[in-house]
Coordinates of N, CA and C in Angstrom, one line a residue:
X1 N 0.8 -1.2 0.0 CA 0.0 0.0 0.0 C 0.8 1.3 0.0
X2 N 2.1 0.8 0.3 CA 3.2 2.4 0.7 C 2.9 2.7 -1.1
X3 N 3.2 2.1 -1.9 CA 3.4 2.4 -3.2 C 2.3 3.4 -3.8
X4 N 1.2 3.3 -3.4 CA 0.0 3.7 -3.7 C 0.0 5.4 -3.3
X5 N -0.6 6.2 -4.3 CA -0.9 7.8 -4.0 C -1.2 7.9 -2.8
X6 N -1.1 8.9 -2.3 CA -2.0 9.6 -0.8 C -2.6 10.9 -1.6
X7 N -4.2 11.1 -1.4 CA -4.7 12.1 -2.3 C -4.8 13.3 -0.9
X8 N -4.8 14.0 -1.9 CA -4.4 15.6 -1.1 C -5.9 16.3 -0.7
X9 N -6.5 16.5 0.1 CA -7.4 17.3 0.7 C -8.0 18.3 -0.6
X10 N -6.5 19.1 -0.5 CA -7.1 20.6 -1.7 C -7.0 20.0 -3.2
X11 N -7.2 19.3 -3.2 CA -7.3 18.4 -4.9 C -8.6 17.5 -4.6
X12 N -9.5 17.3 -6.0 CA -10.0 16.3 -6.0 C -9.9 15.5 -7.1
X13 N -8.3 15.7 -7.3 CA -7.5 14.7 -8.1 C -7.6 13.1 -8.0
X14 N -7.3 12.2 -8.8 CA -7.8 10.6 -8.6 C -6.4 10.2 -9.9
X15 N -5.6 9.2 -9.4 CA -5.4 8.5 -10.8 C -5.6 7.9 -11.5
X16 N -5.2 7.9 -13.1 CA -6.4 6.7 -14.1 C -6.2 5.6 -13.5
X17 N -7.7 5.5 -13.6 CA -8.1 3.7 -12.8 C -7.7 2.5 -13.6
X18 N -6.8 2.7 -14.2 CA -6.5 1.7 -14.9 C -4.6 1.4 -14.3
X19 N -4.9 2.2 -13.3 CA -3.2 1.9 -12.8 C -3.7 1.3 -11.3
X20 N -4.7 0.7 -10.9 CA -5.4 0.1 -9.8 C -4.2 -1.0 -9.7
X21 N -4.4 -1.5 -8.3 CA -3.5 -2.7 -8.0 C -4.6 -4.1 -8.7
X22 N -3.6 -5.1 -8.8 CA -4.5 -6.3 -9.3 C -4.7 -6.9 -8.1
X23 N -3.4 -6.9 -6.8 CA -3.7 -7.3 -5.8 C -3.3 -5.9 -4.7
X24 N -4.8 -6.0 -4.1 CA -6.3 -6.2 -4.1 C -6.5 -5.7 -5.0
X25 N -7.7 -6.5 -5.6 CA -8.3 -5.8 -6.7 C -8.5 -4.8 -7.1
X26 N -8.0 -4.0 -7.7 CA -8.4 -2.7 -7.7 C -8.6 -1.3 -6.6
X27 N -7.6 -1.4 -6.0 CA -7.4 -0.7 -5.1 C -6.4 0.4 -5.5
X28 N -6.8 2.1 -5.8 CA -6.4 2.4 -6.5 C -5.6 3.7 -5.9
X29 N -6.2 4.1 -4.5 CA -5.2 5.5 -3.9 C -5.6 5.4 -2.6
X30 N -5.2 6.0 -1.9 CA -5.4 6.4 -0.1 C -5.7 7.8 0.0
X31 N -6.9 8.3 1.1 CA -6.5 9.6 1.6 C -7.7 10.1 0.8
X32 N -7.5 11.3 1.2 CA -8.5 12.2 0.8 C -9.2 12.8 1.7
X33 N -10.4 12.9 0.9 CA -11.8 12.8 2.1 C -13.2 12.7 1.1
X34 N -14.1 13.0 1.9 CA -15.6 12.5 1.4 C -16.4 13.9 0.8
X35 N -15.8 15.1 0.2 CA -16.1 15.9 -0.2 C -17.4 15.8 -0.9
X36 N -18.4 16.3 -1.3 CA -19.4 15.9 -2.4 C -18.9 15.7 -3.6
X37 N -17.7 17.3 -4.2 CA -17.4 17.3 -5.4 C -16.0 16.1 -5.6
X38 N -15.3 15.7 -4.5 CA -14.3 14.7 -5.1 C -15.1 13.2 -5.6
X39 N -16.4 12.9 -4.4 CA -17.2 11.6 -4.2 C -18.0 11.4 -6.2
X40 N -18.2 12.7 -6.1 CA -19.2 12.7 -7.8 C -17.8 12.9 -8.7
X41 N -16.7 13.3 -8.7 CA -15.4 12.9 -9.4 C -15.3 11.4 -9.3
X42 N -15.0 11.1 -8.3 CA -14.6 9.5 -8.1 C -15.9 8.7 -9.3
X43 N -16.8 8.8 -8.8 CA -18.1 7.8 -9.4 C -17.7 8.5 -10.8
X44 N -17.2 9.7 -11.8 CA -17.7 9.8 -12.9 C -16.4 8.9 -13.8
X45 N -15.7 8.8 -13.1 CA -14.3 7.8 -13.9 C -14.4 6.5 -12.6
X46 N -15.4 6.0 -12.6 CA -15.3 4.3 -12.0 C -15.0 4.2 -10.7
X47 N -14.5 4.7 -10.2 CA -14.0 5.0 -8.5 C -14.6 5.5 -7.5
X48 N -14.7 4.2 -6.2 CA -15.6 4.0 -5.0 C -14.9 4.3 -3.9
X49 N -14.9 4.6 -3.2 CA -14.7 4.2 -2.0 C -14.7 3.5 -0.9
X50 N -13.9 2.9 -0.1 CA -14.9 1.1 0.7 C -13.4 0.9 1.3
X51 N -13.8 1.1 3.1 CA -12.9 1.3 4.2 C -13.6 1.0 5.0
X52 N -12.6 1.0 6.4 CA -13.6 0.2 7.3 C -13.3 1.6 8.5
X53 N -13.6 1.6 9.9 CA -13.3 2.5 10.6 C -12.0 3.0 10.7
X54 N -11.2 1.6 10.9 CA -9.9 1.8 11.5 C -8.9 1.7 10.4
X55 N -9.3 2.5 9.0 CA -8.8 2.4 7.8 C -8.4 3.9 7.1
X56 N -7.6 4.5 6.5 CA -8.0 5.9 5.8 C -9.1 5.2 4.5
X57 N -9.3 6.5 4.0 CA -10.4 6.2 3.2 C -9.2 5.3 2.0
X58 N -10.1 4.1 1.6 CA -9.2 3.7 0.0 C -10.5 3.5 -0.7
X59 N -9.6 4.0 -1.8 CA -10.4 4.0 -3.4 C -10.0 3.1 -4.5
X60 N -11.4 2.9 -5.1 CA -11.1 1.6 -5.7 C -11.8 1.5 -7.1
X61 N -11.6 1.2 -8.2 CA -11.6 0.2 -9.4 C -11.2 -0.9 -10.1
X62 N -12.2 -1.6 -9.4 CA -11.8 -3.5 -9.8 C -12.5 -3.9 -11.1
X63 N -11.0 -5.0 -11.5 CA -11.4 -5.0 -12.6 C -11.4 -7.3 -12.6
X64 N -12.6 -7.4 -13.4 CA -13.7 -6.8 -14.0 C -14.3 -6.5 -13.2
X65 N -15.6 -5.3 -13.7 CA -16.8 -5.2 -13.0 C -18.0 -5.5 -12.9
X66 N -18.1 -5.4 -12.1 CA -19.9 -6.4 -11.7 C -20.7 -5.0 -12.2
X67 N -21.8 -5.3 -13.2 CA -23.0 -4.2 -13.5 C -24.2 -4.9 -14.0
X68 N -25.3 -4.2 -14.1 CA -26.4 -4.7 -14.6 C -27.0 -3.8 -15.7
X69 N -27.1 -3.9 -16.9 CA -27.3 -3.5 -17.9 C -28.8 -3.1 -18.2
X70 N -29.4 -2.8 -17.8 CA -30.7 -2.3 -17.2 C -32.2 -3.5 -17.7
X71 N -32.2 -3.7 -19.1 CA -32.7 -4.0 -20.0 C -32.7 -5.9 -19.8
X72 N -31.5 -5.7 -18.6 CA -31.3 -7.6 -19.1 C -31.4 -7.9 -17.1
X73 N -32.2 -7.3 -16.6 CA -32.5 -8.0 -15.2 C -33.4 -9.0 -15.3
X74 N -32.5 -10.4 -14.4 CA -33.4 -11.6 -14.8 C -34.6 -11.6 -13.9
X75 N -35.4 -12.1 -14.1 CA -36.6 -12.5 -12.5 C -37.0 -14.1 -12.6
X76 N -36.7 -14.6 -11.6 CA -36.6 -15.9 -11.8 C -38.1 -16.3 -11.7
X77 N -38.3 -17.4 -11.9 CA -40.0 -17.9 -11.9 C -40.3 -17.7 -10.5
X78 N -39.4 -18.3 -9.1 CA -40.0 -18.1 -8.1 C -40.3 -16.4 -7.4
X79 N -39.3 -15.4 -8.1 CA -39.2 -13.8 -7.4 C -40.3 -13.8 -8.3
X80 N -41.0 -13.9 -10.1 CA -41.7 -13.5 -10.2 C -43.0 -13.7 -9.7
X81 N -43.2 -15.1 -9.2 CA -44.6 -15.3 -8.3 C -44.8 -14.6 -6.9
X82 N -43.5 -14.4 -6.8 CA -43.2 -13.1 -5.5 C -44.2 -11.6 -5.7
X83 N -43.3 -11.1 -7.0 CA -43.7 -9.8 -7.3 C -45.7 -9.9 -7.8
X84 N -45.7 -10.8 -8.4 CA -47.2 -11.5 -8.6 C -48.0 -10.9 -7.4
X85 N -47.7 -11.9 -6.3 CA -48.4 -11.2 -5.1 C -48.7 -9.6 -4.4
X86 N -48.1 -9.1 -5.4 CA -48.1 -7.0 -4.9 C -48.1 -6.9 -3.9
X87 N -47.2 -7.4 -2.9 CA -47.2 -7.3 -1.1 C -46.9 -5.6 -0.9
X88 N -45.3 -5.4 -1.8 CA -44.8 -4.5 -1.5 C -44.9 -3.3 -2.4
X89 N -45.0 -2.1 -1.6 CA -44.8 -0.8 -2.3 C -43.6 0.1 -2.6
X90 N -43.3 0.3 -3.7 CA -42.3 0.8 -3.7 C -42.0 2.4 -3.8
X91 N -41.1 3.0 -3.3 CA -41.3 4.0 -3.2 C -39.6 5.0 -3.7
X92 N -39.5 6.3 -4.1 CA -38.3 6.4 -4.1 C -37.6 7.9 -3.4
X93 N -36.7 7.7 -2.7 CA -36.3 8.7 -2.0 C -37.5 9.7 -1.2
X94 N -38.2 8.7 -0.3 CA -38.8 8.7 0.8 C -38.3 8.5 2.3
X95 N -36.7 7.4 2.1 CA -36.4 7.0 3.5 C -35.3 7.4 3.3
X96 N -34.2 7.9 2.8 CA -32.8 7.9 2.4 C -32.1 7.4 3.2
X97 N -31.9 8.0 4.8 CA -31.2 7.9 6.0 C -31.7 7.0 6.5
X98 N -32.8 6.1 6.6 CA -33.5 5.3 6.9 C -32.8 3.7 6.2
X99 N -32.7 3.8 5.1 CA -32.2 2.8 4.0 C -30.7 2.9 3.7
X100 N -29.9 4.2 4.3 CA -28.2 4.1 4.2 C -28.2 3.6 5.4
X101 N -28.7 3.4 6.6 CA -28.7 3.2 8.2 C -29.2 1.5 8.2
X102 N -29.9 1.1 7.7 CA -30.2 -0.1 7.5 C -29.3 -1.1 6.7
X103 N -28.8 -0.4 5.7 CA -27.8 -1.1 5.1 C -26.5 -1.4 5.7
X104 N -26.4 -0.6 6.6 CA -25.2 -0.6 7.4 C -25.0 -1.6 8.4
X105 N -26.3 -1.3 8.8 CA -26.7 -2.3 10.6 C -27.3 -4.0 10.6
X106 N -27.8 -3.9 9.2 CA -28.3 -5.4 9.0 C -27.5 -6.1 8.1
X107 N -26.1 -5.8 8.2 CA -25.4 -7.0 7.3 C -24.7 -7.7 8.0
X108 N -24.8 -9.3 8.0 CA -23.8 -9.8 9.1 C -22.6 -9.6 9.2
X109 N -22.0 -9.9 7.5 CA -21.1 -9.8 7.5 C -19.8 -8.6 8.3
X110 N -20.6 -7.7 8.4 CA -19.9 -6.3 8.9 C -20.3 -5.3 7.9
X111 N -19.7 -4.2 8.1 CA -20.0 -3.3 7.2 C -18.7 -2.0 6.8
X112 N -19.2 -1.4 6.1 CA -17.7 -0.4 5.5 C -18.6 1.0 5.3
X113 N -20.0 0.9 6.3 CA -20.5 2.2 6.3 C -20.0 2.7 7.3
X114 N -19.4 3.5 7.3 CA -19.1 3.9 9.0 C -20.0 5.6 8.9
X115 N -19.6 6.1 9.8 CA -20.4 7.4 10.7 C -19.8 8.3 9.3
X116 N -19.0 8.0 8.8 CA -18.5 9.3 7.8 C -19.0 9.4 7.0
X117 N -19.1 7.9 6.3 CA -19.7 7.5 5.0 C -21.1 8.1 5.1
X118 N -22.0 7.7 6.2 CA -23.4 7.7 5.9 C -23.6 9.1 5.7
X119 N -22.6 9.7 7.2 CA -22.7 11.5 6.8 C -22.7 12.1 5.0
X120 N -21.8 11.1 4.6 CA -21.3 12.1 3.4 C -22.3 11.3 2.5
X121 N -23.0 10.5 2.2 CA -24.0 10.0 0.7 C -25.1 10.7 1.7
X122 N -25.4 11.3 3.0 CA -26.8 12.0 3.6 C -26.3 13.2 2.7
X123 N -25.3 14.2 3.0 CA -25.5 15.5 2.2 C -25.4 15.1 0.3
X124 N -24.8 14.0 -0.2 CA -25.0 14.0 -1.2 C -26.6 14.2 -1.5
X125 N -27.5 13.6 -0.8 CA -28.9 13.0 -1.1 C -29.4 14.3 -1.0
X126 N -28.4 15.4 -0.3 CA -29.5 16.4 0.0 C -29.6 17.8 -1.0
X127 N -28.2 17.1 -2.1 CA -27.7 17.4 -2.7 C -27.9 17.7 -4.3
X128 N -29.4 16.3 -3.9 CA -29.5 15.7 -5.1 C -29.2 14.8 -6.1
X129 N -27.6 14.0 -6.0 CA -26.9 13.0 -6.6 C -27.3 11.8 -6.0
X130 N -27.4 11.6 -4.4 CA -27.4 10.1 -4.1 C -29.5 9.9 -3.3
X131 N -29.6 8.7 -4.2 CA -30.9 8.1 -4.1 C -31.6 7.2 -3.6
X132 N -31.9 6.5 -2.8 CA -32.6 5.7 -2.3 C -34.6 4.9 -3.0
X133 N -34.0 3.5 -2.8 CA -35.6 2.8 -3.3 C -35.8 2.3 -2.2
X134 N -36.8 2.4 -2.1 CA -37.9 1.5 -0.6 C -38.8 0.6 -1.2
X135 N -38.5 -0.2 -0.1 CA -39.9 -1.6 -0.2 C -40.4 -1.2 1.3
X136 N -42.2 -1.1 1.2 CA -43.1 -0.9 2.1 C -43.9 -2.3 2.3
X137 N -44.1 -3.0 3.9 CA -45.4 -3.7 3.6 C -46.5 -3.1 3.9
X138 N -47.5 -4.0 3.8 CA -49.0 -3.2 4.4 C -49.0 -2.7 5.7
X139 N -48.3 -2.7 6.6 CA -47.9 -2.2 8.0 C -47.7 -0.9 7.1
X140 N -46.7 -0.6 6.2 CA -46.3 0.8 5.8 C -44.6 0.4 7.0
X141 N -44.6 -0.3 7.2 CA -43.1 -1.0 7.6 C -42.1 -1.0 6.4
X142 N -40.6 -0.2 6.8 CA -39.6 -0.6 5.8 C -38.8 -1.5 5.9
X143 N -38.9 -2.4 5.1 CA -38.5 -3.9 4.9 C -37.7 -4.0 3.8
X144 N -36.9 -3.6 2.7 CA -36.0 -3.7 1.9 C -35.9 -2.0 1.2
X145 N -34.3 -2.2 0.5 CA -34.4 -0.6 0.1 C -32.7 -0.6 -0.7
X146 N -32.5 0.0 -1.7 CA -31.4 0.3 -1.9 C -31.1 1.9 -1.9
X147 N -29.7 2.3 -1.9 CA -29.4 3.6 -2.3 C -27.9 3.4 -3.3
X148 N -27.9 4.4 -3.7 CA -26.6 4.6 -4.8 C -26.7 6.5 -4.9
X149 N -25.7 6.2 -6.5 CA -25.4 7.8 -6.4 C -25.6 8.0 -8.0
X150 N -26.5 8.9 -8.5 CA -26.4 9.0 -10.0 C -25.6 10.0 -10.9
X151 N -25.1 9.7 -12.1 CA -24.3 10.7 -12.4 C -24.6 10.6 -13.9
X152 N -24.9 11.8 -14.4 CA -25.6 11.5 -16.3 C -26.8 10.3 -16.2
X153 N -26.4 9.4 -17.1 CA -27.3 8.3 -17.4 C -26.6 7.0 -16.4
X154 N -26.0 7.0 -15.5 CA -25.3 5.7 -15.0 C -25.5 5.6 -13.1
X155 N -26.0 4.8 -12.7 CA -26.4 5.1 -11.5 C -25.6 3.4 -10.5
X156 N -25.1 4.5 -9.6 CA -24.0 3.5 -9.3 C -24.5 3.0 -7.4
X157 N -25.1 1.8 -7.8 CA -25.3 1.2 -6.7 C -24.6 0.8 -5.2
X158 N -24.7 1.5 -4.5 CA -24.2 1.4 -3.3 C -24.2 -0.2 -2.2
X159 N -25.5 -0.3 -2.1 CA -25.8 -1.6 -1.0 C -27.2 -1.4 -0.7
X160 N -27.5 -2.6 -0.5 CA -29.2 -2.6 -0.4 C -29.4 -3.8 0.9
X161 N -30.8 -3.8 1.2 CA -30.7 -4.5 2.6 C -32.2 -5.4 2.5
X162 N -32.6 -6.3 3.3 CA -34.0 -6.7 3.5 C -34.3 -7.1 4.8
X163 N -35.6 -7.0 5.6 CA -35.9 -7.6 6.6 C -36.8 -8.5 6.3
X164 N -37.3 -8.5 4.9 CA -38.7 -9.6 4.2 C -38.0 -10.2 3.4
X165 N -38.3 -11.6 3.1 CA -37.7 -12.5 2.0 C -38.4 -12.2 0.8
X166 N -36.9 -11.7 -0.1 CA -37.1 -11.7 -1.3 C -37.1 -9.4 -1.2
X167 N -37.2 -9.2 -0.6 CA -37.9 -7.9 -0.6 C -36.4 -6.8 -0.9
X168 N -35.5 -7.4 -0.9 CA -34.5 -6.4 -1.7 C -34.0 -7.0 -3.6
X169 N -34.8 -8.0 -3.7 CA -34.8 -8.6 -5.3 C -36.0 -7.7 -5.6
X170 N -36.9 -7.8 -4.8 CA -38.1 -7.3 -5.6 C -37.7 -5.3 -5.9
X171 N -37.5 -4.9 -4.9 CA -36.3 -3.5 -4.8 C -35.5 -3.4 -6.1
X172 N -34.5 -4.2 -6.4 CA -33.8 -4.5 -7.7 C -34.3 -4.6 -8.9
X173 N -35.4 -5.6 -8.6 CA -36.1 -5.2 -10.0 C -36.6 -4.3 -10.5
X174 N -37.7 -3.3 -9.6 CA -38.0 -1.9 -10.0 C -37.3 -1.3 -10.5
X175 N -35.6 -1.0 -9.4 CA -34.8 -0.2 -10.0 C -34.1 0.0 -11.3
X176 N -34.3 -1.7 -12.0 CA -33.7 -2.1 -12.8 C -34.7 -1.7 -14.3
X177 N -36.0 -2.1 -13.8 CA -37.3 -1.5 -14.8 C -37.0 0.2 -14.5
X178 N -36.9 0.7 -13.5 CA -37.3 2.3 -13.8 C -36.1 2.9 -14.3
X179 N -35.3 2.5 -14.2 CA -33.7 3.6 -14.8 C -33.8 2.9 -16.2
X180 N -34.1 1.8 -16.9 CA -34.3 1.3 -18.3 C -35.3 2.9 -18.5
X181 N -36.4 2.7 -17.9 CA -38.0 3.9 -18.3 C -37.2 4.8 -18.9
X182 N -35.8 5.2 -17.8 CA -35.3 6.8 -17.6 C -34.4 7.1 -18.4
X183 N -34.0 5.7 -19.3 CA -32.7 5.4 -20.2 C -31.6 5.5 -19.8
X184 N -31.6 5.2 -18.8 CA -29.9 5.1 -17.8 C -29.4 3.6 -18.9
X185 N -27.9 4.2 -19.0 CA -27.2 2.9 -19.6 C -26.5 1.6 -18.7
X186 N -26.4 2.1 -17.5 CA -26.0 0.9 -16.4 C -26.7 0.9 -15.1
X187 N -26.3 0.2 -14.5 CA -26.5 -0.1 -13.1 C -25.4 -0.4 -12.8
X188 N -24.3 0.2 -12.3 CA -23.2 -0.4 -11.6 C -23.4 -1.1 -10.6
X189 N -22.9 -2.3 -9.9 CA -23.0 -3.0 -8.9 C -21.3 -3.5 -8.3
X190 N -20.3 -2.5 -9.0 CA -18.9 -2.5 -8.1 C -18.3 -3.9 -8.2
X191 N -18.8 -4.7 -7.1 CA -18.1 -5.9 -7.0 C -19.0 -7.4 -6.9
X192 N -18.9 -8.4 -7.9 CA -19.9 -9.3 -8.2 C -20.2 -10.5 -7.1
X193 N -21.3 -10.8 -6.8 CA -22.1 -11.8 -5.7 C -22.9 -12.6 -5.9
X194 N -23.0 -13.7 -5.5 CA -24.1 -15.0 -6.2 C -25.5 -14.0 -6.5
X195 N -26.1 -13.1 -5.1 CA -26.8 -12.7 -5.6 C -27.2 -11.7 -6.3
X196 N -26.6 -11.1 -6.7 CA -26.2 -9.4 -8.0 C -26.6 -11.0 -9.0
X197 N -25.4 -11.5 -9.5 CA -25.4 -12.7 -10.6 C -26.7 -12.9 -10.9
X198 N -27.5 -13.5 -9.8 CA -29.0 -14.3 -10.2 C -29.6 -13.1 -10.5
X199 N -29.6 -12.3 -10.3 CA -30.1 -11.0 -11.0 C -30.3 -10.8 -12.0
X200 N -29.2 -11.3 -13.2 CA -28.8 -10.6 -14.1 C -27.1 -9.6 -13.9
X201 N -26.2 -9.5 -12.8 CA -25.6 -8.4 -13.6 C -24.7 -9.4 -13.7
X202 N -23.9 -9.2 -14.5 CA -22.8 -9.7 -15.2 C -20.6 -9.1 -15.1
X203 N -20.0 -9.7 -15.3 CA -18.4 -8.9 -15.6 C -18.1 -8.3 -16.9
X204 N -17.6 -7.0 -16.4 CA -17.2 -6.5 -18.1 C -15.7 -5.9 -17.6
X205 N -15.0 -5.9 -18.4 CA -13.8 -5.3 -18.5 C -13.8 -3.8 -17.8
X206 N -12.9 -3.4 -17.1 CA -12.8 -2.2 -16.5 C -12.7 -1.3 -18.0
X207 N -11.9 -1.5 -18.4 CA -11.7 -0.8 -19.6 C -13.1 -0.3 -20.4
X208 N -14.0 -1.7 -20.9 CA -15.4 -1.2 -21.2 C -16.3 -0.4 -20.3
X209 N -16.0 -0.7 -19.2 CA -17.1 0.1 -18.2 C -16.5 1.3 -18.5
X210 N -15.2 2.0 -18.1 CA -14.7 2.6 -18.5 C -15.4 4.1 -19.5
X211 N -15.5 3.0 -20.9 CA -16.3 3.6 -22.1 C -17.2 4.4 -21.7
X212 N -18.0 3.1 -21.3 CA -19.4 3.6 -21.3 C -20.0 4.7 -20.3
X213 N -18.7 4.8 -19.1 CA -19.0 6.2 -18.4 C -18.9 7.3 -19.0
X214 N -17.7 7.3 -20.0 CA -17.4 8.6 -20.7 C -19.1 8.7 -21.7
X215 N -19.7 7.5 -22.3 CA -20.2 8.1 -23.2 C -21.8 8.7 -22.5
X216 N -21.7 8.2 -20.9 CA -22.9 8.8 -20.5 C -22.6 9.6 -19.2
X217 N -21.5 10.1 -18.7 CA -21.9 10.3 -17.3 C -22.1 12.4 -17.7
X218 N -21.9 12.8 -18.4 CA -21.6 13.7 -19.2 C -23.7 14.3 -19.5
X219 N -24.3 13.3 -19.8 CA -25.5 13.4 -20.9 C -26.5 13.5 -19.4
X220 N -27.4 14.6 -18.9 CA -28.4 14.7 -18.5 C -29.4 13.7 -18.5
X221 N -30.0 12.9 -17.1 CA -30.2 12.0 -17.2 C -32.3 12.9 -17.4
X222 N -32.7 13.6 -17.1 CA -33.8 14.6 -17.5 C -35.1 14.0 -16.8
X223 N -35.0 13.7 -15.7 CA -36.4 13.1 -15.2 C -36.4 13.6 -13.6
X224 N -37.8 12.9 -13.3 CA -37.7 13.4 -11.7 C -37.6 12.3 -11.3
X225 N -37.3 12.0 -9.9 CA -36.8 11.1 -9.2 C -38.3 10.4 -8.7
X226 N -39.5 10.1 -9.2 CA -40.7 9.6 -8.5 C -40.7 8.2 -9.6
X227 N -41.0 7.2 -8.7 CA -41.4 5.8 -9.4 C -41.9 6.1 -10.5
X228 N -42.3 6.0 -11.8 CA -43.7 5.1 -13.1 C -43.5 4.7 -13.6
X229 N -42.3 2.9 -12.9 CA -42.9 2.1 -13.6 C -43.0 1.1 -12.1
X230 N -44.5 0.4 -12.2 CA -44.4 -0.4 -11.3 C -44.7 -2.4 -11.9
X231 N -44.3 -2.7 -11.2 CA -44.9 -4.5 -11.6 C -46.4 -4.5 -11.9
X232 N -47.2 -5.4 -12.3 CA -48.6 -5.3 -12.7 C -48.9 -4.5 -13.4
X233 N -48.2 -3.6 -13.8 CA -48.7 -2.8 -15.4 C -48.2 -2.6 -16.1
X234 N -47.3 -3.6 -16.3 CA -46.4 -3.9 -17.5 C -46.4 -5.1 -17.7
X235 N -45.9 -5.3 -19.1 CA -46.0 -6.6 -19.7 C -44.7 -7.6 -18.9
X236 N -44.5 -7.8 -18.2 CA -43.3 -8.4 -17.3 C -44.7 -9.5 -16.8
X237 N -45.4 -9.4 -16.0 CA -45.9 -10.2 -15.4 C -46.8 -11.1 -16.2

């Protein structure tokens, strides 16, 4: 890691992510901070952030990358007899703090949200760049939700959570039907997981991902941030 940049506060400089370590994957500088304007730099050339408390911030583009192509989210026979049942409502950028706080606290595994992170995607959101989807049940209880951060046409998925079975796939799929609505060209999903995979997203070359940021993060994505498209009124089911 000595080898690696230390990024400078008064810069929100990044190097090409194509000089990322292979080991760890993609691990690409140290340092910095969580600025708005360096966080929407980072996301507009492929680069995340993902540390733990007792870590400086590191940044990262791993190669390949895990994405979902909007157009090609799978739904398997048993999630679609899921979504069939219309349990849940979906909602968008209604809980924000609610759905970055849950993501954090309900993963076994641990988590790499810490107090800074959530602070800094809360003033993005307030910001306008970072977004949240909610699954509601009939309680009006929040039970699944993703957030990410959008930039042009490419919206870069953060982490998503569930307390109901199945209720962050059903989350995923909307997201995946309403940014197609909105003509977003990806869904980034960072780093690949059995369950991203059953989904639909797939590995592409850092290099292509790459591409396709330049050819959209640039291009106004021109909508408002309220759901229309829902399950049962479309030809999906």
């Amino acid at each position: 890691m000595s080898a690696l940049p230390w990024l400078d506060t008064r810069s929100h400089w990044f190097p090409d992510p194509e000089s990322a370590l292979d080991e760890p994957d993609g691990l690409l500088a140290i340092g910095g901070d969580l600025h708005p304007d360096r966080l929407l730099n980072a996301y507009s050339q492929g680069i995340f952030p993902w540390f733990s408390d007792d870590q400086p911030i590191l940044w990262w583009s791993p190669n390949p990358r895990c994405v979902l192509f909007p157009p090609h989210v799978h739904i398997a026979r048993s999630l679609r007899r899921r979504l069939n049942r219309d349990e849940l409502r979906i909602t968008v950028d209604c809980a924000f703090e609610d759905v970055i706080r849950d993501c954090g606290r309900l993963r076994e595994e641990g988590t790499w949200i810490t107090g800074d992170m959530e602070a800094a995607y809360c003033h993005l959101h307030e910001l306008g760049h970072a977004h949240s989807f909610e699954a509601w049940n009939a309680d009006g209880q929040l039970v699944g939700g993703l957030y990410g951060v959008a930039v042009g046409r490419c919206f870069f998925g953060e982490s998503m959570f569930s307390r109901q079975r199945d209720a962050s796939k059903i989350v995923f799929v909307h997201v995946a039907r309403q940014l197609e609505r909105w003509g977003y060209a990806l869904l980034d999903c960072q780093v690949e997981n059995s369950h991203l995979l059953s989904l639909g997203a797939e590995r592409i070359s850092r290099r292509r991902f790459l591409t396709i940021l330049r050819e959209n993060v640039d291009h106004p994505a021109g909508h408002d941030w309220r759901m229309d498209w829902f399950w049962g009124r479309e030809s999906d089911t």
